[in-house]
């Protein structure tokens, strides 16, 4: 049996988990509500303050989906209680970010400003001109929006200019002139 799939999911206080007849799991909490359609080979049962995920057979696809759906439901419970966040840093002379209404405005070396709009429950915060924080209850949506912001100007290896995750390490390269001086 799947090591991840067989672990029960604890439901914290203030969170409700409901399973509909069409095998859709809905999780509601203080930070919002999330839904996930579950494959028919996987069954989800709510017993007291614990959610158990089981599979119908031992086929390869069922085994792989068992751990997947358990993790997705666990991430939903974590998202509606604590939420998720991704922090980005902007490096470069004249590179900066600002928040105007529900849009992030990036000045990153182009002849125009780049606008990125917030989506649904996913929010964008700008605590400083060189720092952007993306927060929300849905782990996938937070990661997707952060990746789209980073994609505007990915960090380059020579000077390190661009938008990077705060935990990301940029492997720097030597320039051509440094190689010729040897």
CSV table of N, CA and C in Angstrom, one decimal:
chain,number,residue,atom,x,y,z
A,1,UNK,N,0.8,-1.2,0.0
A,1,UNK,CA,0.0,0.0,0.0
A,1,UNK,C,0.9,1.2,0.0
A,2,UNK,N,0.4,2.3,-0.6
A,2,UNK,CA,1.1,3.6,-0.7
A,2,UNK,C,1.4,4.1,0.7
A,3,UNK,N,2.7,4.5,0.9
A,3,UNK,CA,3.1,5.1,2.2
A,3,UNK,C,2.4,6.4,2.4
A,4,UNK,N,2.3,7.2,1.4
A,4,UNK,CA,1.7,8.5,1.5
A,4,UNK,C,0.2,8.4,1.6
A,5,UNK,N,-0.4,7.5,0.7
A,5,UNK,CA,-1.8,7.4,0.5
A,5,UNK,C,-2.5,6.9,1.8
A,6,UNK,N,-1.8,6.0,2.5
A,6,UNK,CA,-2.5,5.4,3.7
A,6,UNK,C,-2.5,6.3,4.9
A,7,UNK,N,-1.7,7.4,4.9
A,7,UNK,CA,-1.6,8.3,6.1
A,7,UNK,C,-2.9,9.1,6.2
A,8,UNK,N,-3.6,9.1,7.4
A,8,UNK,CA,-4.8,9.9,7.5
A,8,UNK,C,-4.5,11.4,7.5
A,9,UNK,N,-5.5,12.2,7.1
A,9,UNK,CA,-5.3,13.6,7.1
A,9,UNK,C,-6.1,14.2,8.3
A,10,UNK,N,-5.5,14.9,9.2
A,10,UNK,CA,-6.1,15.5,10.3
A,10,UNK,C,-6.8,16.8,9.9
A,11,UNK,N,-8.1,16.9,10.3
A,11,UNK,CA,-8.8,18.1,10.0
A,11,UNK,C,-8.8,19.1,11.2
A,12,UNK,N,-8.1,20.2,11.0
A,12,UNK,CA,-8.0,21.2,12.2
A,12,UNK,C,-9.4,21.8,12.5
A,13,UNK,N,-9.5,22.4,13.6
A,13,UNK,CA,-10.7,23.1,14.0
A,13,UNK,C,-11.0,24.3,13.1
A,14,UNK,N,-12.3,24.5,12.7
A,14,UNK,CA,-12.6,25.6,11.8
A,14,UNK,C,-12.6,25.2,10.3
A,15,UNK,N,-12.3,23.9,10.0
A,15,UNK,CA,-12.2,23.4,8.6
A,15,UNK,C,-13.3,22.3,8.5
A,16,UNK,N,-14.0,22.4,7.4
A,16,UNK,CA,-15.0,21.3,7.1
A,16,UNK,C,-14.6,20.7,5.7
A,17,UNK,N,-14.7,19.4,5.7
A,17,UNK,CA,-14.4,18.6,4.5
A,17,UNK,C,-15.7,17.8,4.2
A,18,UNK,N,-16.1,18.0,2.9
A,18,UNK,CA,-17.3,17.3,2.4
A,18,UNK,C,-17.0,16.6,1.1
A,19,UNK,N,-17.6,15.3,1.0
A,19,UNK,CA,-17.4,14.5,-0.2
A,19,UNK,C,-18.8,14.4,-0.9
A,20,UNK,N,-18.9,14.9,-2.1
A,20,UNK,CA,-20.2,14.9,-2.8
A,20,UNK,C,-20.4,13.5,-3.5
A,21,UNK,N,-21.6,13.2,-4.0
A,21,UNK,CA,-21.9,11.9,-4.6
A,21,UNK,C,-21.0,11.7,-5.9
A,22,UNK,N,-20.6,12.8,-6.6
A,22,UNK,CA,-19.9,12.6,-7.8
A,22,UNK,C,-18.4,12.6,-7.5
A,23,UNK,N,-18.0,12.2,-6.3
A,23,UNK,CA,-16.6,12.1,-5.9
A,23,UNK,C,-15.8,13.4,-5.9
A,24,UNK,N,-16.5,14.5,-5.6
A,24,UNK,CA,-15.8,15.8,-5.5
A,24,UNK,C,-15.6,16.1,-4.0
A,25,UNK,N,-14.4,16.5,-3.7
A,25,UNK,CA,-14.1,16.8,-2.3
A,25,UNK,C,-14.1,18.4,-2.2
A,26,UNK,N,-14.8,18.9,-1.2
A,26,UNK,CA,-14.8,20.3,-1.0
A,26,UNK,C,-14.3,20.6,0.4
A,27,UNK,N,-13.3,21.5,0.5
A,27,UNK,CA,-12.7,21.9,1.8
A,27,UNK,C,-13.0,23.4,2.0
A,28,UNK,N,-13.6,23.7,3.2
A,28,UNK,CA,-13.8,25.1,3.5
A,28,UNK,C,-13.1,25.4,4.8
A,29,UNK,N,-12.5,26.6,4.9
A,29,UNK,CA,-11.8,27.1,6.1
A,29,UNK,C,-11.8,28.6,6.1
A,30,UNK,N,-11.0,29.1,7.1
A,30,UNK,CA,-10.9,30.6,7.3
A,30,UNK,C,-10.4,31.3,6.1
A,31,UNK,N,-9.5,30.7,5.3
A,31,UNK,CA,-8.9,31.4,4.1
A,31,UNK,C,-9.6,31.2,2.8
A,32,UNK,N,-10.7,30.4,2.8
A,32,UNK,CA,-11.5,30.2,1.6
A,32,UNK,C,-12.0,28.8,1.4
A,33,UNK,N,-12.4,28.5,0.2
A,33,UNK,CA,-12.9,27.1,-0.1
A,33,UNK,C,-12.3,26.6,-1.3
A,34,UNK,N,-11.9,25.3,-1.3
A,34,UNK,CA,-11.3,24.7,-2.5
A,34,UNK,C,-12.1,23.4,-2.8
A,35,UNK,N,-12.1,23.0,-4.1
A,35,UNK,CA,-12.7,21.8,-4.5
A,35,UNK,C,-11.8,21.0,-5.4
A,36,UNK,N,-11.9,19.7,-5.4
A,36,UNK,CA,-11.1,18.8,-6.2
A,36,UNK,C,-11.9,17.6,-6.6
A,37,UNK,N,-11.9,17.3,-7.9
A,37,UNK,CA,-12.6,16.1,-8.4
A,37,UNK,C,-11.7,15.0,-8.2
A,38,UNK,N,-12.1,13.9,-7.7
A,38,UNK,CA,-11.3,12.7,-7.4
A,38,UNK,C,-11.7,11.6,-8.4
A,39,UNK,N,-10.7,10.8,-8.8
A,39,UNK,CA,-10.9,9.7,-9.8
A,39,UNK,C,-11.8,8.7,-9.2
A,40,UNK,N,-12.6,8.0,-10.0
A,40,UNK,CA,-13.5,7.0,-9.5
A,40,UNK,C,-12.9,5.8,-8.8
A,41,UNK,N,-11.6,5.5,-9.1
A,41,UNK,CA,-10.9,4.4,-8.5
A,41,UNK,C,-10.4,4.7,-7.1
A,42,UNK,N,-10.5,6.0,-6.7
A,42,UNK,CA,-10.1,6.4,-5.3
A,42,UNK,C,-11.4,6.8,-4.6
A,43,UNK,N,-11.4,6.4,-3.3
A,43,UNK,CA,-12.6,6.8,-2.5
A,43,UNK,C,-12.1,7.6,-1.3
A,44,UNK,N,-12.8,8.6,-0.9
A,44,UNK,CA,-12.5,9.5,0.2
A,44,UNK,C,-13.6,9.4,1.2
A,45,UNK,N,-13.2,9.2,2.5
A,45,UNK,CA,-14.1,9.0,3.6
A,45,UNK,C,-13.7,10.0,4.7
A,46,UNK,N,-14.7,10.7,5.2
A,46,UNK,CA,-14.5,11.6,6.4
A,46,UNK,C,-15.1,11.0,7.6
A,47,UNK,N,-14.2,10.7,8.6
A,47,UNK,CA,-14.6,10.0,9.8
A,47,UNK,C,-14.2,10.9,11.0
A,48,UNK,N,-15.1,11.6,11.6
A,48,UNK,CA,-14.8,12.5,12.7
A,48,UNK,C,-13.9,13.7,12.2
A,49,UNK,N,-12.7,13.8,12.7
A,49,UNK,CA,-11.8,14.9,12.3
A,49,UNK,C,-10.7,14.3,11.5
A,50,UNK,N,-10.9,13.2,10.8
A,50,UNK,CA,-9.9,12.6,10.0
A,50,UNK,C,-10.4,12.2,8.6
A,51,UNK,N,-9.6,12.4,7.6
A,51,UNK,CA,-10.0,12.1,6.2
A,51,UNK,C,-9.1,10.9,5.8
A,52,UNK,N,-9.7,9.8,5.3
A,52,UNK,CA,-9.0,8.6,4.8
A,52,UNK,C,-9.2,8.5,3.3
A,53,UNK,N,-8.1,8.2,2.6
A,53,UNK,CA,-8.2,8.0,1.2
A,53,UNK,C,-7.8,6.5,0.9
A,54,UNK,N,-8.7,5.8,0.2
A,54,UNK,CA,-8.4,4.4,-0.1
A,54,UNK,C,-8.6,4.2,-1.6
A,55,UNK,N,-8.0,3.1,-2.1
A,55,UNK,CA,-8.1,2.8,-3.6
A,55,UNK,C,-8.9,1.5,-3.7
A,56,UNK,N,-9.5,1.3,-4.9
A,56,UNK,CA,-10.3,0.1,-5.1
A,56,UNK,C,-9.5,-1.1,-5.5
A,57,UNK,N,-8.4,-1.0,-6.2
A,57,UNK,CA,-7.6,-2.1,-6.6
A,57,UNK,C,-6.1,-1.8,-6.5
A,58,UNK,N,-5.3,-2.8,-6.9
A,58,UNK,CA,-3.8,-2.6,-6.9
A,58,UNK,C,-3.2,-2.4,-8.3
A,59,UNK,N,-3.9,-1.9,-9.2
A,59,UNK,CA,-3.3,-1.6,-10.5
A,59,UNK,C,-2.4,-0.4,-10.4
A,60,UNK,N,-1.4,-0.3,-11.3
A,60,UNK,CA,-0.4,0.7,-11.3
A,60,UNK,C,-1.0,2.1,-11.2
A,61,UNK,N,-1.9,2.4,-12.1
A,61,UNK,CA,-2.5,3.8,-12.1
A,61,UNK,C,-3.3,4.1,-10.8
A,62,UNK,N,-3.9,3.1,-10.2
A,62,UNK,CA,-4.7,3.3,-8.9
A,62,UNK,C,-3.7,3.6,-7.8
A,63,UNK,N,-2.6,2.8,-7.8
A,63,UNK,CA,-1.5,3.1,-6.8
A,63,UNK,C,-0.9,4.5,-6.9
A,64,UNK,N,-0.7,4.9,-8.1
A,64,UNK,CA,-0.1,6.3,-8.2
A,64,UNK,C,-1.1,7.4,-7.9
A,65,UNK,N,-2.4,7.2,-8.2
A,65,UNK,CA,-3.4,8.2,-7.9
A,65,UNK,C,-3.7,8.2,-6.4
A,66,UNK,N,-3.5,7.1,-5.7
A,66,UNK,CA,-3.8,7.0,-4.3
A,66,UNK,C,-3.0,8.1,-3.5
A,67,UNK,N,-1.6,8.1,-3.7
A,67,UNK,CA,-0.8,9.1,-3.1
A,67,UNK,C,-1.0,10.5,-3.6
A,68,UNK,N,-1.3,10.6,-4.9
A,68,UNK,CA,-1.6,11.9,-5.5
A,68,UNK,C,-2.8,12.6,-4.8
A,69,UNK,N,-3.9,11.9,-4.8
A,69,UNK,CA,-5.1,12.5,-4.3
A,69,UNK,C,-5.0,12.8,-2.8
A,70,UNK,N,-4.3,11.9,-2.0
A,70,UNK,CA,-4.2,12.2,-0.6
A,70,UNK,C,-3.4,13.4,-0.4
A,71,UNK,N,-2.3,13.6,-1.2
A,71,UNK,CA,-1.5,14.9,-1.1
A,71,UNK,C,-2.3,16.1,-1.5
A,72,UNK,N,-3.1,16.0,-2.6
A,72,UNK,CA,-3.9,17.1,-3.0
A,72,UNK,C,-4.9,17.5,-2.0
A,73,UNK,N,-5.5,16.6,-1.3
A,73,UNK,CA,-6.5,16.9,-0.3
A,73,UNK,C,-5.8,17.5,1.0
A,74,UNK,N,-4.6,16.9,1.3
A,74,UNK,CA,-3.8,17.5,2.4
A,74,UNK,C,-3.4,18.9,2.1
A,75,UNK,N,-3.0,19.2,0.9
A,75,UNK,CA,-2.6,20.6,0.5
A,75,UNK,C,-3.8,21.5,0.6
A,76,UNK,N,-5.0,21.0,0.2
A,76,UNK,CA,-6.2,21.8,0.3
A,76,UNK,C,-6.5,22.2,1.8
A,77,UNK,N,-6.3,21.2,2.7
A,77,UNK,CA,-6.6,21.5,4.1
A,77,UNK,C,-5.6,22.5,4.6
A,78,UNK,N,-4.3,22.3,4.3
A,78,UNK,CA,-3.3,23.3,4.7
A,78,UNK,C,-3.5,24.7,4.1
A,79,UNK,N,-4.0,24.7,2.8
A,79,UNK,CA,-4.2,26.0,2.1
A,79,UNK,C,-5.3,26.8,2.8
A,80,UNK,N,-6.4,26.2,3.2
A,80,UNK,CA,-7.5,26.9,3.8
A,80,UNK,C,-7.3,27.3,5.2
A,81,UNK,N,-6.2,26.7,5.9
A,81,UNK,CA,-5.9,27.1,7.2
A,81,UNK,C,-4.7,28.1,7.3
A,82,UNK,N,-3.6,27.7,6.7
A,82,UNK,CA,-2.4,28.5,6.8
A,82,UNK,C,-2.2,29.3,5.5
A,83,UNK,N,-2.5,28.8,4.3
A,83,UNK,CA,-2.3,29.4,3.1
A,83,UNK,C,-0.8,29.1,2.6
A,84,UNK,N,-0.6,29.5,1.3
A,84,UNK,CA,0.7,29.3,0.7
A,84,UNK,C,1.3,30.6,0.3
A,85,UNK,N,2.6,30.8,0.2
A,85,UNK,CA,3.2,32.0,-0.3
A,85,UNK,C,4.5,31.7,-1.0
A,86,UNK,N,4.8,32.5,-2.0
A,86,UNK,CA,6.0,32.4,-2.8
A,86,UNK,C,6.6,33.8,-2.8
A,87,UNK,N,7.9,33.9,-2.5
A,87,UNK,CA,8.5,35.2,-2.4
A,87,UNK,C,9.5,35.4,-3.6
A,88,UNK,N,9.4,36.5,-4.3
A,88,UNK,CA,10.3,36.8,-5.4
A,88,UNK,C,11.1,38.0,-5.2
A,89,UNK,N,12.4,38.0,-5.7
A,89,UNK,CA,13.3,39.2,-5.6
A,89,UNK,C,13.6,39.7,-7.0
A,90,UNK,N,13.7,41.0,-7.1
A,90,UNK,CA,14.0,41.6,-8.4
A,90,UNK,C,15.4,42.2,-8.2
A,91,UNK,N,16.3,41.8,-9.1
A,91,UNK,CA,17.7,42.3,-9.1
A,91,UNK,C,18.0,43.0,-10.4
A,92,UNK,N,18.6,44.2,-10.3
A,92,UNK,CA,19.0,44.9,-11.5
A,92,UNK,C,18.8,46.4,-11.3
A,93,UNK,N,19.7,47.2,-11.9
A,93,UNK,CA,19.6,48.6,-11.8
A,93,UNK,C,18.3,49.1,-12.5
A,94,UNK,N,17.5,49.8,-11.7
A,94,UNK,CA,16.3,50.4,-12.3
A,94,UNK,C,15.1,49.4,-12.3
A,95,UNK,N,15.3,48.2,-11.9
A,95,UNK,CA,14.3,47.2,-11.9
A,95,UNK,C,13.5,47.3,-10.6
A,96,UNK,N,12.2,47.4,-10.7
A,96,UNK,CA,11.4,47.5,-9.5
A,96,UNK,C,9.9,47.0,-9.8
A,97,UNK,N,9.2,46.9,-8.7
A,97,UNK,CA,7.8,46.5,-8.8
A,97,UNK,C,6.9,47.4,-8.0
A,98,UNK,N,5.7,47.6,-8.4
A,98,UNK,CA,4.7,48.4,-7.7
A,98,UNK,C,3.4,47.8,-7.8
A,99,UNK,N,2.5,48.1,-6.9
A,99,UNK,CA,1.1,47.6,-6.9
A,99,UNK,C,0.2,48.7,-7.2
A,100,UNK,N,-0.6,48.6,-8.2
A,100,UNK,CA,-1.7,49.6,-8.6
A,100,UNK,C,-3.0,48.9,-8.6
A,101,UNK,N,-3.8,49.0,-7.6
A,101,UNK,CA,-5.1,48.3,-7.5
A,101,UNK,C,-4.9,46.9,-7.3
A,102,UNK,N,-5.4,46.1,-8.3
A,102,UNK,CA,-5.2,44.6,-8.2
A,102,UNK,C,-4.2,44.1,-9.2
A,103,UNK,N,-3.3,45.1,-9.7
A,103,UNK,CA,-2.3,44.7,-10.7
A,103,UNK,C,-0.9,44.9,-10.1
A,104,UNK,N,0.0,44.1,-10.5
A,104,UNK,CA,1.4,44.2,-10.3
A,104,UNK,C,2.0,44.9,-11.5
A,105,UNK,N,2.8,46.0,-11.3
A,105,UNK,CA,3.4,46.7,-12.4
A,105,UNK,C,4.9,46.5,-12.2
A,106,UNK,N,5.5,45.9,-13.2
A,106,UNK,CA,6.9,45.6,-13.2
A,106,UNK,C,7.7,46.5,-14.2
A,107,UNK,N,8.8,47.1,-13.7
A,107,UNK,CA,9.7,47.9,-14.6
A,107,UNK,C,11.0,47.0,-14.6
A,108,UNK,N,11.2,46.3,-15.6
A,108,UNK,CA,12.4,45.4,-15.7
A,108,UNK,C,13.2,45.5,-17.0
A,109,UNK,N,13.5,46.7,-17.4
A,109,UNK,CA,14.4,46.9,-18.5
A,109,UNK,C,13.7,46.9,-19.9
A,110,UNK,N,12.4,46.8,-20.0
A,110,UNK,CA,11.8,46.8,-21.3
A,110,UNK,C,11.4,48.3,-21.6
A,111,UNK,N,11.0,48.5,-22.8
A,111,UNK,CA,10.6,49.9,-23.2
A,111,UNK,C,9.2,50.2,-22.6
A,112,UNK,N,8.5,49.2,-22.1
A,112,UNK,CA,7.1,49.3,-21.6
A,112,UNK,C,7.1,48.7,-20.2
A,113,UNK,N,6.0,49.0,-19.5
A,113,UNK,CA,5.7,48.4,-18.2
A,113,UNK,C,5.0,47.1,-18.4
A,114,UNK,N,5.2,46.2,-17.5
A,114,UNK,CA,4.6,44.9,-17.6
A,114,UNK,C,3.5,44.8,-16.5
A,115,UNK,N,2.3,44.6,-16.8
A,115,UNK,CA,1.2,44.5,-15.8
A,115,UNK,C,0.8,43.0,-15.7
A,116,UNK,N,0.6,42.6,-14.4
A,116,UNK,CA,0.1,41.2,-14.1
A,116,UNK,C,-1.0,41.4,-13.1
A,117,UNK,N,-2.1,40.8,-13.5
A,117,UNK,CA,-3.3,40.9,-12.6
A,117,UNK,C,-3.5,39.8,-11.7
A,118,UNK,N,-4.0,40.1,-10.5
A,118,UNK,CA,-4.3,39.0,-9.5
A,118,UNK,C,-5.5,38.2,-10.0
A,119,UNK,N,-5.5,36.9,-9.6
A,119,UNK,CA,-6.5,36.0,-10.0
A,119,UNK,C,-7.2,35.3,-8.8
A,120,UNK,N,-8.5,35.5,-8.7
A,120,UNK,CA,-9.3,34.8,-7.7
A,120,UNK,C,-8.8,35.1,-6.3
A,121,UNK,N,-8.5,34.0,-5.6
A,121,UNK,CA,-8.1,34.2,-4.2
A,121,UNK,C,-6.6,34.4,-4.1
A,122,UNK,N,-5.8,34.3,-5.2
A,122,UNK,CA,-4.4,34.5,-5.2
A,122,UNK,C,-4.1,36.0,-5.2
A,123,UNK,N,-3.4,36.5,-4.2
A,123,UNK,CA,-3.1,37.9,-4.0
A,123,UNK,C,-1.6,38.2,-4.2
A,124,UNK,N,-1.3,39.4,-4.7
A,124,UNK,CA,0.1,39.9,-4.9
A,124,UNK,C,0.3,41.0,-3.9
A,125,UNK,N,1.4,40.9,-3.2
A,125,UNK,CA,1.8,42.0,-2.3
A,125,UNK,C,3.2,42.5,-2.7
A,126,UNK,N,3.5,43.8,-2.5
A,126,UNK,CA,4.8,44.3,-2.8
A,126,UNK,C,5.3,45.0,-1.5
A,127,UNK,N,6.0,44.3,-0.6
A,127,UNK,CA,6.5,44.9,0.6
A,127,UNK,C,7.6,45.9,0.4
A,128,UNK,N,8.3,45.8,-0.7
A,128,UNK,CA,9.4,46.7,-1.1
A,128,UNK,C,9.5,46.8,-2.6
A,129,UNK,N,10.3,47.8,-3.1
A,129,UNK,CA,10.4,47.9,-4.6
A,129,UNK,C,11.1,46.7,-5.2
A,130,UNK,N,11.8,45.9,-4.5
A,130,UNK,CA,12.5,44.8,-5.1
A,130,UNK,C,12.0,43.5,-4.6
A,131,UNK,N,10.9,43.5,-4.0
A,131,UNK,CA,10.3,42.2,-3.4
A,131,UNK,C,8.9,42.1,-3.7
A,132,UNK,N,8.5,40.9,-4.2
A,132,UNK,CA,7.1,40.6,-4.5
A,132,UNK,C,6.7,39.3,-3.8
A,133,UNK,N,5.5,39.3,-3.1
A,133,UNK,CA,5.0,38.1,-2.4
A,133,UNK,C,3.7,37.7,-3.0
A,134,UNK,N,3.6,36.4,-3.4
A,134,UNK,CA,2.3,35.9,-4.0
A,134,UNK,C,1.7,35.0,-2.9
A,135,UNK,N,0.5,35.2,-2.5
A,135,UNK,CA,-0.1,34.4,-1.4
A,135,UNK,C,-1.5,33.9,-1.9
A,136,UNK,N,-2.0,32.8,-1.3
A,136,UNK,CA,-3.3,32.3,-1.5
A,136,UNK,C,-3.5,30.9,-1.0
A,137,UNK,N,-4.7,30.4,-1.0
A,137,UNK,CA,-5.0,29.1,-0.4
A,137,UNK,C,-4.7,27.9,-1.3
A,138,UNK,N,-4.6,28.2,-2.6
A,138,UNK,CA,-4.4,27.1,-3.6
A,138,UNK,C,-2.9,27.0,-4.0
A,139,UNK,N,-2.3,26.0,-3.6
A,139,UNK,CA,-0.8,25.8,-3.8
A,139,UNK,C,-0.5,25.9,-5.3
A,140,UNK,N,-1.3,25.3,-6.2
A,140,UNK,CA,-1.0,25.3,-7.6
A,140,UNK,C,-1.1,26.7,-8.2
A,141,UNK,N,-2.2,27.4,-7.8
A,141,UNK,CA,-2.4,28.7,-8.3
A,141,UNK,C,-1.3,29.7,-7.9
A,142,UNK,N,-0.9,29.6,-6.6
A,142,UNK,CA,0.2,30.5,-6.1
A,142,UNK,C,1.5,30.2,-6.9
A,143,UNK,N,1.8,28.9,-7.1
A,143,UNK,CA,3.0,28.6,-7.8
A,143,UNK,C,3.0,29.0,-9.3
A,144,UNK,N,1.8,28.9,-9.9
A,144,UNK,CA,1.6,29.3,-11.3
A,144,UNK,C,1.8,30.8,-11.5
A,145,UNK,N,1.2,31.6,-10.6
A,145,UNK,CA,1.3,33.0,-10.7
A,145,UNK,C,2.7,33.5,-10.5
A,146,UNK,N,3.4,32.9,-9.5
A,146,UNK,CA,4.8,33.2,-9.2
A,146,UNK,C,5.7,32.9,-10.4
A,147,UNK,N,5.4,31.7,-11.0
A,147,UNK,CA,6.2,31.3,-12.2
A,147,UNK,C,6.0,32.3,-13.4
A,148,UNK,N,4.8,32.8,-13.5
A,148,UNK,CA,4.5,33.7,-14.6
A,148,UNK,C,5.2,35.1,-14.3
A,149,UNK,N,5.2,35.5,-13.1
A,149,UNK,CA,5.9,36.7,-12.7
A,149,UNK,C,7.4,36.6,-13.0
A,150,UNK,N,8.0,35.4,-12.6
A,150,UNK,CA,9.4,35.2,-12.8
A,150,UNK,C,9.7,35.1,-14.3
A,151,UNK,N,8.8,34.6,-15.1
A,151,UNK,CA,9.0,34.4,-16.6
A,151,UNK,C,9.1,35.7,-17.3
A,152,UNK,N,8.6,36.8,-16.7
A,152,UNK,CA,8.7,38.1,-17.4
A,152,UNK,C,10.2,38.5,-17.7
A,153,UNK,N,11.1,38.2,-16.7
A,153,UNK,CA,12.5,38.5,-16.8
A,153,UNK,C,13.3,37.5,-16.0
A,154,UNK,N,13.5,36.3,-16.5
A,154,UNK,CA,14.2,35.3,-15.7
A,154,UNK,C,15.7,35.8,-15.4
A,155,UNK,N,16.3,35.3,-14.3
A,155,UNK,CA,17.6,35.8,-13.9
A,155,UNK,C,18.6,35.3,-15.0
A,156,UNK,N,19.6,36.1,-15.3
A,156,UNK,CA,20.6,35.7,-16.2
A,156,UNK,C,21.9,35.4,-15.5
A,157,UNK,N,22.8,34.5,-16.0
A,157,UNK,CA,23.9,34.0,-15.2
A,157,UNK,C,25.1,34.9,-15.1
A,158,UNK,N,25.2,36.0,-15.9
A,158,UNK,CA,26.4,36.8,-16.0
A,158,UNK,C,26.4,37.9,-14.9
A,159,UNK,N,25.3,38.7,-14.9
A,159,UNK,CA,25.2,39.7,-13.9
A,159,UNK,C,24.2,39.4,-12.8
A,160,UNK,N,23.3,38.4,-13.0
A,160,UNK,CA,22.3,38.1,-12.0
A,160,UNK,C,21.1,38.9,-12.0
A,161,UNK,N,20.9,39.7,-13.1
A,161,UNK,CA,19.8,40.6,-13.2
A,161,UNK,C,18.5,39.8,-13.6
A,162,UNK,N,17.4,40.2,-13.0
A,162,UNK,CA,16.1,39.5,-13.4
A,162,UNK,C,15.3,39.3,-12.1
A,163,UNK,N,14.3,38.5,-12.3
A,163,UNK,CA,13.4,38.1,-11.2
A,163,UNK,C,13.6,36.7,-10.8
A,164,UNK,N,13.9,36.5,-9.5
A,164,UNK,CA,14.2,35.1,-9.0
A,164,UNK,C,13.4,34.8,-7.8
A,165,UNK,N,13.2,33.5,-7.4
A,165,UNK,CA,12.6,33.2,-6.2
A,165,UNK,C,13.6,33.5,-5.1
A,166,UNK,N,13.1,33.8,-3.9
A,166,UNK,CA,14.0,34.2,-2.8
A,166,UNK,C,15.0,33.1,-2.4
A,167,UNK,N,14.5,31.9,-2.5
A,167,UNK,CA,15.4,30.7,-2.2
A,167,UNK,C,16.2,30.2,-3.3
A,168,UNK,N,16.0,30.8,-4.5
A,168,UNK,CA,16.8,30.3,-5.7
A,168,UNK,C,18.2,30.8,-5.7
A,169,UNK,N,19.1,29.9,-6.1
A,169,UNK,CA,20.5,30.3,-6.2
A,169,UNK,C,20.9,30.4,-7.6
A,170,UNK,N,21.5,31.5,-8.1
A,170,UNK,CA,21.8,31.7,-9.5
A,170,UNK,C,23.3,31.3,-9.6
A,171,UNK,N,23.6,30.3,-10.5
A,171,UNK,CA,25.0,29.9,-10.7
A,171,UNK,C,25.6,31.0,-11.7
A,172,UNK,N,26.5,31.7,-11.2
A,172,UNK,CA,27.1,32.8,-12.0
A,172,UNK,C,28.2,32.3,-12.9
A,173,UNK,N,28.3,32.9,-14.1
A,173,UNK,CA,29.4,32.5,-15.0
A,173,UNK,C,30.4,33.6,-15.2
A,174,UNK,N,31.6,33.2,-15.6
A,174,UNK,CA,32.6,34.2,-15.9
A,174,UNK,C,32.3,34.8,-17.3
A,175,UNK,N,32.7,36.1,-17.4
A,175,UNK,CA,32.5,36.7,-18.7
A,175,UNK,C,33.6,36.4,-19.6
A,176,UNK,N,33.6,36.8,-20.9
A,176,UNK,CA,34.6,36.5,-21.9
A,176,UNK,C,36.0,37.2,-21.5
A,177,UNK,N,35.9,38.4,-21.0
A,177,UNK,CA,37.1,39.1,-20.6
A,177,UNK,C,37.9,38.4,-19.5
A,178,UNK,N,37.2,37.9,-18.6
A,178,UNK,CA,37.8,37.2,-17.4
A,178,UNK,C,38.5,35.9,-17.9
A,179,UNK,N,38.0,35.3,-18.9
A,179,UNK,CA,38.6,34.1,-19.4
A,179,UNK,C,39.9,34.4,-20.2
A,180,UNK,N,39.9,35.5,-20.9
A,180,UNK,CA,41.1,35.9,-21.7
A,180,UNK,C,42.3,36.3,-20.9
A,181,UNK,N,42.1,36.8,-19.7
A,181,UNK,CA,43.2,37.3,-18.8
A,181,UNK,C,44.1,36.3,-18.3
A,182,UNK,N,43.7,35.0,-18.4
A,182,UNK,CA,44.5,34.0,-17.8
A,182,UNK,C,45.8,33.8,-18.5
